[in-house]
Amino acid sequence: MAEARGAAARGAAHGRNARAPELIELYRRMVTIREAEKSCGALFAAGEIPGFIHLSDGQEGVSVGVMASLRADDTIASTHRGHGHALAKGLGLDGFFRELMGKADGACKGRGGSMHVADLSVGMLGANGIVGGGVAIALGSGLAQKLRGGDGLAICFFGDGALAEGIVHESLNIAQLKQIPILFVCENNGWSEFSPTSTQVTFTLEKLAAAYGIPYVGADGSDVETVAELAADVVDRVRRDRGPAVLEFATTRIRGHYEGDAQRYRQDKAPPVDPLLVARARLDERGVPAAEVEAIEADIRAEVRRAVEAARLSPDPTLESAAEEVYAPVEATA
Ligand SMILES: Cc1ncc(C[n+]2csc(CCOP(=O)(O)OP(=O)(O)O)c2C)c(N)n1
């Protein structure tokens, strides 16, 4: 750390760009997601995470950029690829790893796992294994925000594959009809499971939003600063105008659909655009010394290692507790 602080001082002396601190923070958050998911991959391969996991490598710029302008009382609903959303919204690494590893002290007491991780205390309503399912949940939350009368809003993240789901169309319609403060955020990685989305839908989200009369903005999701700037503007508008808006980001799914996917269907051989590398290069341009960046990365790796070790030591849920908090208790009848 001392070395990094020294390096930071040298950066300042050589005209470190004024925009560097914000980008450092965005980069730190993206690296946290990347390192956490790297560990998820290893834990899954070692059989320490039950169920399936879907990693979001390549999509961190969207999670981090959008979440940068949200408040704790704004709510988000996520997808099956929701680790980045949960962490960027404020779920701590401890609650995250304990949940994914099915531990009794996880964010959802180990009952949700990767595809249902939620933390209501930070406005994270949940990941969702049903494609498009989170869209309707966010819509309901947006309606609640409206009825409460504050200036909170709801955000749903969904993939381009969800565009083929009726729930997305119905939600756009109701959001506009009832003027619900909701931001629809599409992470367009071009894939719908194992099929190019171009083989699944006949329209663009831009045209769909226009059909419902909802304002639309689209941009490159691999540039976290662009995402953050656009999102800040659109979030402000939704907060003020109390109606829906649509944001769409082109992004890259670097890994397979799920962990273990051999991707034999995949023909896109161009190297993926990695938002971490994009931000890393820009930090360099802004005069942030490599040693400072490496120190940040090392700190995050240590923090992730610590959280994983803590999760390993956490208790498993007991057999006796299996029926708790699953359904409302009912009286047994003869
Ligand atoms: C209602 C529903 N239909 C089908 C599936 C199977 N399924 C799982 S992921 C997926 C595609 C998801 O693509 P997208 O929404 O673009 O998200 P990405 O995986 O690209 O992040 C499908 C069809 C599902 N989980 N739910």
mmCIF file of C-alpha atoms and ligand atoms in Angstrom:
data_model
loop_
_atom_site.group_PDB
_atom_site.id
_atom_site.type_symbol
_atom_site.label_atom_id
_atom_site.label_comp_id
_atom_site.label_asym_id
_atom_site.label_seq_id
_atom_site.Cartn_x
_atom_site.Cartn_y
_atom_site.Cartn_z
ATOM 1 C CA MET A 1 0.000 0.000 0.000
ATOM 2 C CA ALA A 2 2.802 2.414 0.887
ATOM 3 C CA GLU A 3 4.290 1.805 -2.548
ATOM 4 C CA ALA A 4 0.915 2.557 -4.132
ATOM 5 C CA ARG A 5 0.514 5.770 -2.172
ATOM 6 C CA GLY A 6 3.934 6.857 -3.331
ATOM 7 C CA ALA A 7 2.991 5.994 -6.877
ATOM 8 C CA ALA A 8 -0.247 7.957 -6.524
ATOM 9 C CA ALA A 9 1.705 11.008 -5.425
ATOM 10 C CA ARG A 10 3.975 10.653 -8.462
ATOM 11 C CA GLY A 11 0.851 10.462 -10.660
ATOM 12 C CA ALA A 12 -0.430 13.716 -9.199
ATOM 13 C CA ALA A 13 2.917 15.370 -9.825
ATOM 14 C CA HIS A 14 2.702 14.321 -13.485
ATOM 15 C CA GLY A 15 -0.686 15.890 -14.112
ATOM 16 C CA ARG A 16 -3.109 13.205 -13.049
ATOM 17 C CA ASN A 17 -6.439 13.933 -14.748
ATOM 18 C CA ALA A 18 -9.181 15.392 -12.559
ATOM 19 C CA ARG A 19 -11.596 12.695 -13.694
ATOM 20 C CA ALA A 20 -9.352 9.911 -12.420
ATOM 21 C CA PRO A 21 -10.908 9.455 -8.938
ATOM 22 C CA GLU A 22 -14.387 8.705 -10.287
ATOM 23 C CA LEU A 23 -12.988 6.231 -12.795
ATOM 24 C CA ILE A 24 -10.873 4.580 -10.101
ATOM 25 C CA GLU A 25 -14.023 3.989 -8.063
ATOM 26 C CA LEU A 26 -15.901 2.580 -11.065
ATOM 27 C CA TYR A 27 -12.921 0.367 -11.869
ATOM 28 C CA ARG A 28 -12.714 -0.827 -8.255
ATOM 29 C CA ARG A 29 -16.356 -1.905 -8.391
ATOM 30 C CA MET A 30 -15.907 -3.690 -11.711
ATOM 31 C CA VAL A 31 -12.839 -5.535 -10.434
ATOM 32 C CA THR A 32 -14.784 -6.560 -7.327
ATOM 33 C CA ILE A 33 -17.401 -8.220 -9.523
ATOM 34 C CA ARG A 34 -14.782 -9.834 -11.781
ATOM 35 C CA GLU A 35 -12.737 -11.196 -8.879
ATOM 36 C CA ALA A 36 -15.836 -12.403 -7.030
ATOM 37 C CA GLU A 37 -17.018 -14.215 -10.148
ATOM 38 C CA LYS A 38 -13.570 -15.695 -10.765
ATOM 39 C CA SER A 39 -13.852 -17.227 -7.328
ATOM 40 C CA CYS A 40 -17.408 -18.348 -8.076
ATOM 41 C CA GLY A 41 -16.105 -20.229 -11.127
ATOM 42 C CA ALA A 42 -13.445 -21.972 -9.075
ATOM 43 C CA LEU A 43 -15.830 -22.768 -6.220
ATOM 44 C CA PHE A 44 -18.398 -24.132 -8.651
ATOM 45 C CA ALA A 45 -15.791 -26.350 -10.339
ATOM 46 C CA ALA A 46 -14.780 -27.624 -6.892
ATOM 47 C CA GLY A 47 -18.379 -28.489 -6.038
ATOM 48 C CA GLU A 48 -18.650 -25.802 -3.369
ATOM 49 C CA ILE A 49 -21.533 -23.952 -5.035
ATOM 50 C CA PRO A 50 -24.715 -25.971 -5.594
ATOM 51 C CA GLY A 51 -26.930 -25.451 -8.649
ATOM 52 C CA PHE A 52 -25.982 -23.600 -11.821
ATOM 53 C CA ILE A 53 -24.137 -20.310 -12.069
ATOM 54 C CA HIS A 54 -24.105 -17.803 -14.932
ATOM 55 C CA LEU A 55 -21.151 -15.447 -14.863
ATOM 56 C CA SER A 56 -21.311 -11.875 -16.111
ATOM 57 C CA ASP A 57 -17.685 -11.396 -17.247
ATOM 58 C CA GLY A 58 -17.741 -8.635 -19.858
ATOM 59 C CA GLN A 59 -20.953 -7.053 -18.573
ATOM 60 C CA GLU A 60 -19.562 -5.354 -15.448
ATOM 61 C CA GLY A 61 -19.575 -1.925 -17.103
ATOM 62 C CA VAL A 62 -23.369 -1.949 -17.232
ATOM 63 C CA SER A 63 -23.952 -3.076 -13.633
ATOM 64 C CA VAL A 64 -21.441 -0.651 -12.196
ATOM 65 C CA GLY A 65 -22.221 2.269 -14.489
ATOM 66 C CA VAL A 66 -25.991 2.132 -13.942
ATOM 67 C CA MET A 67 -25.766 1.472 -10.218
ATOM 68 C CA ALA A 68 -23.427 4.447 -9.690
ATOM 69 C CA SER A 69 -26.350 6.855 -9.754
ATOM 70 C CA LEU A 70 -28.839 4.807 -7.748
ATOM 71 C CA ARG A 71 -29.777 5.309 -4.110
ATOM 72 C CA ALA A 72 -30.306 2.583 -1.545
ATOM 73 C CA ASP A 73 -34.071 3.147 -1.664
ATOM 74 C CA ASP A 74 -34.183 2.643 -5.445
ATOM 75 C CA THR A 75 -34.992 -0.970 -6.187
ATOM 76 C CA ILE A 76 -33.560 -3.313 -8.789
ATOM 77 C CA ALA A 77 -34.683 -6.659 -10.109
ATOM 78 C CA SER A 78 -32.194 -8.828 -11.911
ATOM 79 C CA THR A 79 -31.741 -11.845 -14.158
ATOM 80 C CA HIS A 80 -30.170 -15.309 -13.952
ATOM 81 C CA ARG A 81 -26.856 -13.473 -14.627
ATOM 82 C CA GLY A 82 -27.263 -11.308 -11.551
ATOM 83 C CA HIS A 83 -24.063 -11.492 -9.466
ATOM 84 C CA GLY A 84 -22.785 -8.172 -10.796
ATOM 85 C CA HIS A 85 -26.117 -6.457 -10.242
ATOM 86 C CA ALA A 86 -26.313 -7.644 -6.638
ATOM 87 C CA LEU A 87 -22.753 -6.642 -5.777
ATOM 88 C CA ALA A 88 -22.992 -3.286 -7.557
ATOM 89 C CA LYS A 89 -26.230 -2.466 -5.713
ATOM 90 C CA GLY A 90 -24.481 -2.985 -2.404
ATOM 91 C CA LEU A 91 -24.718 -6.629 -1.367
ATOM 92 C CA GLY A 92 -21.539 -7.309 0.611
ATOM 93 C CA LEU A 93 -19.102 -10.051 -0.351
ATOM 94 C CA ASP A 94 -19.842 -11.977 2.858
ATOM 95 C CA GLY A 95 -23.585 -12.207 2.273
ATOM 96 C CA PHE A 96 -22.923 -12.952 -1.385
ATOM 97 C CA PHE A 97 -20.541 -15.890 -0.983
ATOM 98 C CA ARG A 98 -22.435 -17.355 1.951
ATOM 99 C CA GLU A 99 -25.600 -17.260 -0.133
ATOM 100 C CA LEU A 100 -24.044 -18.824 -3.216
ATOM 101 C CA MET A 101 -22.481 -21.541 -1.072
ATOM 102 C CA GLY A 102 -25.868 -22.255 0.508
ATOM 103 C CA LYS A 103 -24.902 -21.198 4.040
ATOM 104 C CA ALA A 104 -27.360 -20.461 6.821
ATOM 105 C CA ASP A 105 -26.016 -16.926 7.228
ATOM 106 C CA GLY A 106 -26.143 -16.053 3.520
ATOM 107 C CA ALA A 107 -28.086 -13.055 2.231
ATOM 108 C CA CYS A 108 -31.175 -15.287 1.865
ATOM 109 C CA LYS A 109 -30.133 -17.821 4.505
ATOM 110 C CA GLY A 110 -28.796 -20.047 1.754
ATOM 111 C CA ARG A 111 -32.232 -20.648 0.275
ATOM 112 C CA GLY A 112 -31.854 -18.511 -2.852
ATOM 113 C CA GLY A 113 -28.433 -19.258 -4.243
ATOM 114 C CA SER A 114 -27.004 -17.726 -7.400
ATOM 115 C CA MET A 115 -30.254 -17.366 -9.312
ATOM 116 C CA HIS A 116 -32.342 -16.005 -6.444
ATOM 117 C CA VAL A 117 -29.904 -13.930 -4.472
ATOM 118 C CA ALA A 118 -31.629 -10.885 -2.981
ATOM 119 C CA ASP A 119 -30.954 -8.275 -0.332
ATOM 120 C CA LEU A 120 -33.926 -6.056 0.393
ATOM 121 C CA SER A 121 -31.842 -3.887 2.712
ATOM 122 C CA VAL A 122 -29.993 -2.499 -0.331
ATOM 123 C CA GLY A 123 -32.996 -2.544 -2.662
ATOM 124 C CA MET A 124 -31.923 -5.706 -4.488
ATOM 125 C CA LEU A 125 -35.219 -7.522 -5.044
ATOM 126 C CA GLY A 126 -33.628 -10.606 -6.470
ATOM 127 C CA ALA A 127 -31.965 -12.427 -9.296
ATOM 128 C CA ASN A 128 -34.405 -14.482 -11.329
ATOM 129 C CA GLY A 129 -34.217 -17.781 -13.186
ATOM 130 C CA ILE A 130 -37.327 -16.943 -15.207
ATOM 131 C CA VAL A 131 -36.306 -14.951 -18.264
ATOM 132 C CA GLY A 132 -38.141 -11.617 -17.993
ATOM 133 C CA GLY A 133 -39.427 -12.453 -14.509
ATOM 134 C CA GLY A 134 -37.520 -9.614 -12.891
ATOM 135 C CA VAL A 135 -39.132 -7.137 -15.260
ATOM 136 C CA ALA A 136 -42.579 -7.654 -13.756
ATOM 137 C CA ILE A 137 -41.175 -7.604 -10.221
ATOM 138 C CA ALA A 138 -39.531 -4.238 -10.875
ATOM 139 C CA LEU A 139 -42.745 -2.983 -12.443
ATOM 140 C CA GLY A 140 -44.607 -3.813 -9.224
ATOM 141 C CA SER A 141 -41.894 -2.137 -7.212
ATOM 142 C CA GLY A 142 -42.070 0.932 -9.454
ATOM 143 C CA LEU A 143 -45.808 1.073 -8.847
ATOM 144 C CA ALA A 144 -45.132 0.930 -5.103
ATOM 145 C CA GLN A 145 -42.614 3.773 -5.473
ATOM 146 C CA LYS A 146 -45.276 5.795 -7.274
ATOM 147 C CA LEU A 147 -47.996 5.084 -4.709
ATOM 148 C CA ARG A 148 -45.673 5.975 -1.845
ATOM 149 C CA GLY A 149 -45.220 9.382 -3.387
ATOM 150 C CA GLY A 150 -41.455 9.856 -2.936
ATOM 151 C CA ASP A 151 -38.937 10.164 -5.731
ATOM 152 C CA GLY A 152 -37.620 6.599 -5.633
ATOM 153 C CA LEU A 153 -37.586 4.471 -8.740
ATOM 154 C CA ALA A 154 -37.316 0.870 -9.862
ATOM 155 C CA ILE A 155 -34.867 -0.583 -12.341
ATOM 156 C CA CYS A 156 -35.074 -3.895 -14.141
ATOM 157 C CA PHE A 157 -32.127 -5.489 -15.844
ATOM 158 C CA PHE A 158 -32.868 -7.954 -18.608
ATOM 159 C CA GLY A 159 -31.038 -9.562 -21.487
ATOM 160 C CA ASP A 160 -31.886 -9.285 -25.162
ATOM 161 C CA GLY A 161 -33.247 -12.843 -24.953
ATOM 162 C CA ALA A 162 -36.036 -11.499 -22.747
ATOM 163 C CA LEU A 163 -37.307 -9.365 -25.618
ATOM 164 C CA ALA A 164 -39.130 -12.426 -26.899
ATOM 165 C CA GLU A 165 -41.041 -12.737 -23.616
ATOM 166 C CA GLY A 166 -44.585 -11.405 -23.389
ATOM 167 C CA ILE A 167 -43.927 -10.083 -19.899
ATOM 168 C CA VAL A 168 -41.513 -7.477 -21.279
ATOM 169 C CA HIS A 169 -44.102 -6.201 -23.766
ATOM 170 C CA GLU A 170 -46.852 -6.130 -21.154
ATOM 171 C CA SER A 171 -44.614 -4.375 -18.648
ATOM 172 C CA LEU A 172 -43.584 -1.676 -21.137
ATOM 173 C CA ASN A 173 -47.247 -1.094 -21.940
ATOM 174 C CA ILE A 174 -48.379 -0.865 -18.309
ATOM 175 C CA ALA A 175 -45.378 1.279 -17.329
ATOM 176 C CA GLN A 176 -46.268 3.857 -19.953
ATOM 177 C CA LEU A 177 -50.020 3.589 -19.457
ATOM 178 C CA LYS A 178 -49.806 4.095 -15.694
ATOM 179 C CA GLN A 179 -46.700 6.324 -15.770
ATOM 180 C CA ILE A 180 -44.615 4.156 -13.482
ATOM 181 C CA PRO A 181 -41.119 5.375 -12.498
ATOM 182 C CA ILE A 182 -39.168 2.441 -13.871
ATOM 183 C CA LEU A 183 -35.987 2.241 -15.888
ATOM 184 C CA PHE A 184 -35.799 -0.763 -18.221
ATOM 185 C CA VAL A 185 -32.125 -1.644 -18.741
ATOM 186 C CA CYS A 186 -31.345 -4.158 -21.487
ATOM 187 C CA GLU A 187 -27.915 -5.786 -21.486
ATOM 188 C CA ASN A 188 -27.670 -6.778 -25.124
ATOM 189 C CA ASN A 189 -24.931 -9.386 -25.435
ATOM 190 C CA GLY A 190 -26.342 -10.793 -28.673
ATOM 191 C CA TRP A 191 -27.041 -14.220 -27.177
ATOM 192 C CA SER A 192 -30.170 -15.873 -25.973
ATOM 193 C CA GLU A 193 -28.789 -18.927 -24.194
ATOM 194 C CA PHE A 194 -27.218 -20.844 -27.134
ATOM 195 C CA SER A 195 -28.852 -18.929 -30.004
ATOM 196 C CA PRO A 196 -28.008 -15.574 -31.529
ATOM 197 C CA THR A 197 -30.852 -13.262 -30.496
ATOM 198 C CA SER A 198 -31.193 -12.235 -34.146
ATOM 199 C CA THR A 199 -32.792 -15.670 -34.671
ATOM 200 C CA GLN A 200 -35.281 -15.024 -31.854
ATOM 201 C CA VAL A 201 -36.717 -11.529 -32.365
ATOM 202 C CA THR A 202 -37.800 -9.516 -35.412
ATOM 203 C CA PHE A 203 -37.518 -5.991 -34.000
ATOM 204 C CA THR A 204 -35.133 -3.758 -32.099
ATOM 205 C CA LEU A 205 -35.664 -2.543 -28.552
ATOM 206 C CA GLU A 206 -35.409 1.013 -29.836
ATOM 207 C CA LYS A 207 -38.404 0.419 -32.131
ATOM 208 C CA LEU A 208 -40.271 -1.426 -29.408
ATOM 209 C CA ALA A 209 -39.801 1.452 -26.960
ATOM 210 C CA ALA A 210 -40.957 3.895 -29.637
ATOM 211 C CA ALA A 211 -44.059 1.784 -30.245
ATOM 212 C CA TYR A 212 -44.978 2.235 -26.592
ATOM 213 C CA GLY A 213 -43.988 5.918 -26.622
ATOM 214 C CA ILE A 214 -41.206 5.366 -24.079
ATOM 215 C CA PRO A 215 -37.954 7.393 -24.305
ATOM 216 C CA TYR A 216 -34.996 5.241 -25.352
ATOM 217 C CA VAL A 217 -31.224 5.668 -25.162
ATOM 218 C CA GLY A 218 -28.696 3.114 -26.427
ATOM 219 C CA ALA A 219 -24.918 3.027 -26.007
ATOM 220 C CA ASP A 220 -21.754 0.955 -25.707
ATOM 221 C CA GLY A 221 -21.831 -0.933 -22.412
ATOM 222 C CA SER A 222 -18.133 -1.714 -22.370
ATOM 223 C CA ASP A 223 -17.294 1.882 -21.504
ATOM 224 C CA VAL A 224 -18.246 2.255 -17.857
ATOM 225 C CA GLU A 225 -17.957 6.030 -17.952
ATOM 226 C CA THR A 226 -20.374 6.316 -20.877
ATOM 227 C CA VAL A 227 -22.775 4.021 -19.046
ATOM 228 C CA ALA A 228 -22.486 6.014 -15.830
ATOM 229 C CA GLU A 229 -22.993 9.363 -17.572
ATOM 230 C CA LEU A 230 -25.995 8.230 -19.604
ATOM 231 C CA ALA A 231 -27.548 6.404 -16.683
ATOM 232 C CA ALA A 232 -27.152 9.436 -14.402
ATOM 233 C CA ASP A 233 -29.037 11.544 -16.915
ATOM 234 C CA VAL A 234 -31.826 9.010 -17.515
ATOM 235 C CA VAL A 235 -32.154 8.148 -13.819
ATOM 236 C CA ASP A 236 -32.570 11.871 -13.064
ATOM 237 C CA ARG A 237 -35.285 12.137 -15.677
ATOM 238 C CA VAL A 238 -37.209 9.100 -14.388
ATOM 239 C CA ARG A 239 -36.864 10.397 -10.834
ATOM 240 C CA ARG A 240 -38.228 13.783 -11.838
ATOM 241 C CA ASP A 241 -40.813 12.926 -14.497
ATOM 242 C CA ARG A 242 -42.176 9.760 -12.772
ATOM 243 C CA GLY A 243 -42.539 7.775 -15.998
ATOM 244 C CA PRO A 244 -40.637 4.929 -17.676
ATOM 245 C CA ALA A 245 -37.494 5.037 -19.797
ATOM 246 C CA VAL A 246 -35.467 2.411 -21.652
ATOM 247 C CA LEU A 247 -31.685 2.093 -21.711
ATOM 248 C CA GLU A 248 -29.948 -0.468 -23.902
ATOM 249 C CA PHE A 249 -26.270 -1.307 -23.748
ATOM 250 C CA ALA A 250 -24.297 -3.366 -26.226
ATOM 251 C CA THR A 251 -22.191 -5.701 -24.122
ATOM 252 C CA THR A 252 -20.171 -8.899 -24.373
ATOM 253 C CA ARG A 253 -20.783 -12.243 -22.729
ATOM 254 C CA ILE A 254 -17.164 -13.325 -22.424
ATOM 255 C CA ARG A 255 -17.835 -16.766 -20.933
ATOM 256 C CA GLY A 256 -20.443 -19.343 -21.817
ATOM 257 C CA HIS A 257 -24.137 -19.179 -21.030
ATOM 258 C CA TYR A 258 -23.578 -21.114 -17.822
ATOM 259 C CA GLU A 259 -20.404 -22.251 -16.090
ATOM 260 C CA GLY A 260 -19.266 -25.409 -17.866
ATOM 261 C CA ASP A 261 -20.838 -24.462 -21.224
ATOM 262 C CA ALA A 262 -18.417 -25.740 -23.903
ATOM 263 C CA GLN A 263 -19.817 -23.132 -26.352
ATOM 264 C CA ARG A 264 -19.598 -25.405 -29.373
ATOM 265 C CA TYR A 265 -22.368 -23.303 -30.964
ATOM 266 C CA ARG A 266 -20.297 -20.150 -30.784
ATOM 267 C CA GLN A 267 -18.789 -18.683 -33.948
ATOM 268 C CA ASP A 268 -17.909 -15.138 -32.832
ATOM 269 C CA LYS A 269 -14.144 -15.488 -32.842
ATOM 270 C CA ALA A 270 -13.344 -11.781 -32.487
ATOM 271 C CA PRO A 271 -11.660 -11.038 -29.159
ATOM 272 C CA PRO A 272 -14.267 -9.882 -26.623
ATOM 273 C CA VAL A 273 -14.383 -6.256 -25.600
ATOM 274 C CA ASP A 274 -13.522 -6.284 -21.914
ATOM 275 C CA PRO A 275 -14.799 -3.257 -19.956
ATOM 276 C CA LEU A 276 -12.065 -3.737 -17.372
ATOM 277 C CA LEU A 277 -9.372 -3.404 -20.022
ATOM 278 C CA VAL A 278 -11.120 -0.369 -21.516
ATOM 279 C CA ALA A 279 -11.197 1.342 -18.098
ATOM 280 C CA ARG A 280 -7.669 0.192 -17.272
ATOM 281 C CA ALA A 281 -6.292 1.805 -20.453
ATOM 282 C CA ARG A 282 -8.131 5.017 -19.651
ATOM 283 C CA LEU A 283 -6.741 5.109 -16.109
ATOM 284 C CA ASP A 284 -3.334 4.911 -17.676
ATOM 285 C CA GLU A 285 -4.143 7.841 -19.997
ATOM 286 C CA ARG A 286 -5.356 9.831 -16.994
ATOM 287 C CA GLY A 287 -2.002 9.444 -15.288
ATOM 288 C CA VAL A 288 -2.959 6.865 -12.660
ATOM 289 C CA PRO A 289 0.183 4.795 -12.019
ATOM 290 C CA ALA A 290 0.041 1.051 -12.690
ATOM 291 C CA ALA A 291 1.227 0.373 -9.130
ATOM 292 C CA GLU A 292 -1.817 2.143 -7.713
ATOM 293 C CA VAL A 293 -4.156 0.109 -9.915
ATOM 294 C CA GLU A 294 -2.380 -3.122 -9.034
ATOM 295 C CA ALA A 295 -2.643 -2.305 -5.332
ATOM 296 C CA ILE A 296 -6.407 -1.845 -5.727
ATOM 297 C CA GLU A 297 -6.662 -5.188 -7.521
ATOM 298 C CA ALA A 298 -4.583 -6.926 -4.847
ATOM 299 C CA ASP A 299 -6.765 -5.458 -2.072
ATOM 300 C CA ILE A 300 -9.896 -6.714 -3.782
ATOM 301 C CA ARG A 301 -8.434 -10.187 -4.333
ATOM 302 C CA ALA A 302 -7.572 -10.356 -0.630
ATOM 303 C CA GLU A 303 -11.061 -9.215 0.337
ATOM 304 C CA VAL A 304 -12.650 -11.861 -1.901
ATOM 305 C CA ARG A 305 -10.353 -14.577 -0.498
ATOM 306 C CA ARG A 306 -11.287 -13.537 3.033
ATOM 307 C CA ALA A 307 -15.030 -13.637 2.223
ATOM 308 C CA VAL A 308 -14.706 -17.092 0.647
ATOM 309 C CA GLU A 309 -12.822 -18.427 3.673
ATOM 310 C CA ALA A 310 -15.467 -16.960 5.993
ATOM 311 C CA ALA A 311 -18.214 -18.547 3.904
ATOM 312 C CA ARG A 312 -16.460 -21.922 4.081
ATOM 313 C CA LEU A 313 -16.536 -21.698 7.861
ATOM 314 C CA SER A 314 -20.182 -20.633 7.944
ATOM 315 C CA PRO A 315 -22.788 -23.135 9.094
ATOM 316 C CA ASP A 316 -24.939 -25.098 6.657
ATOM 317 C CA PRO A 317 -28.690 -24.766 7.192
ATOM 318 C CA THR A 318 -29.976 -27.549 9.440
ATOM 319 C CA LEU A 319 -32.363 -30.226 8.266
ATOM 320 C CA GLU A 320 -34.810 -29.095 10.958
ATOM 321 C CA SER A 321 -34.950 -25.613 9.415
ATOM 322 C CA ALA A 322 -35.723 -26.907 5.906
ATOM 323 C CA ALA A 323 -39.388 -25.892 6.002
ATOM 324 C CA GLU A 324 -38.783 -22.513 7.596
ATOM 325 C CA GLU A 325 -39.344 -19.372 5.554
ATOM 326 C CA VAL A 326 -40.357 -21.323 2.491
ATOM 327 C CA TYR A 327 -44.120 -21.037 2.798
ATOM 328 C CA ALA A 328 -46.279 -19.243 5.320
ATOM 329 C CA PRO A 329 -46.844 -21.599 8.235
ATOM 330 C CA VAL A 330 -50.115 -23.504 7.976
ATOM 331 C CA GLU A 331 -51.981 -25.451 10.621
ATOM 332 C CA ALA A 332 -51.820 -29.157 9.958
ATOM 333 C CA THR A 333 -55.333 -30.557 9.567
ATOM 334 C CA ALA A 334 -56.380 -34.137 10.105
HETATM 335 C C1 LIG B 1 -39.459 -18.023 -19.259
HETATM 336 C C2 LIG B 1 -38.160 -18.737 -19.597
HETATM 337 N N1 LIG B 1 -37.988 -19.258 -20.829
HETATM 338 C C3 LIG B 1 -36.840 -19.902 -21.142
HETATM 339 C C4 LIG B 1 -35.853 -20.047 -20.205
HETATM 340 C C5 LIG B 1 -34.534 -20.732 -20.564
HETATM 341 N N2 LIG B 1 -33.488 -19.706 -20.688
HETATM 342 C C6 LIG B 1 -32.598 -19.506 -19.702
HETATM 343 S S1 LIG B 1 -31.554 -18.241 -20.052
HETATM 344 C C7 LIG B 1 -32.262 -17.996 -21.553
HETATM 345 C C8 LIG B 1 -31.778 -16.918 -22.505
HETATM 346 C C9 LIG B 1 -31.426 -15.694 -21.812
HETATM 347 O O1 LIG B 1 -30.906 -14.753 -22.692
HETATM 348 P P1 LIG B 1 -30.817 -13.284 -22.235
HETATM 349 O O2 LIG B 1 -32.094 -12.876 -21.582
HETATM 350 O O3 LIG B 1 -30.372 -12.475 -23.395
HETATM 351 O O4 LIG B 1 -29.725 -13.276 -21.083
HETATM 352 P P2 LIG B 1 -28.190 -13.685 -21.159
HETATM 353 O O5 LIG B 1 -28.134 -15.143 -20.800
HETATM 354 O O6 LIG B 1 -27.721 -13.389 -22.529
HETATM 355 O O7 LIG B 1 -27.544 -12.858 -20.122
HETATM 356 C C10 LIG B 1 -33.310 -18.862 -21.759
HETATM 357 C C11 LIG B 1 -34.152 -18.873 -22.985
HETATM 358 C C12 LIG B 1 -36.071 -19.512 -18.915
HETATM 359 N N3 LIG B 1 -35.153 -19.603 -17.942
HETATM 360 N N4 LIG B 1 -37.216 -18.836 -18.634
#
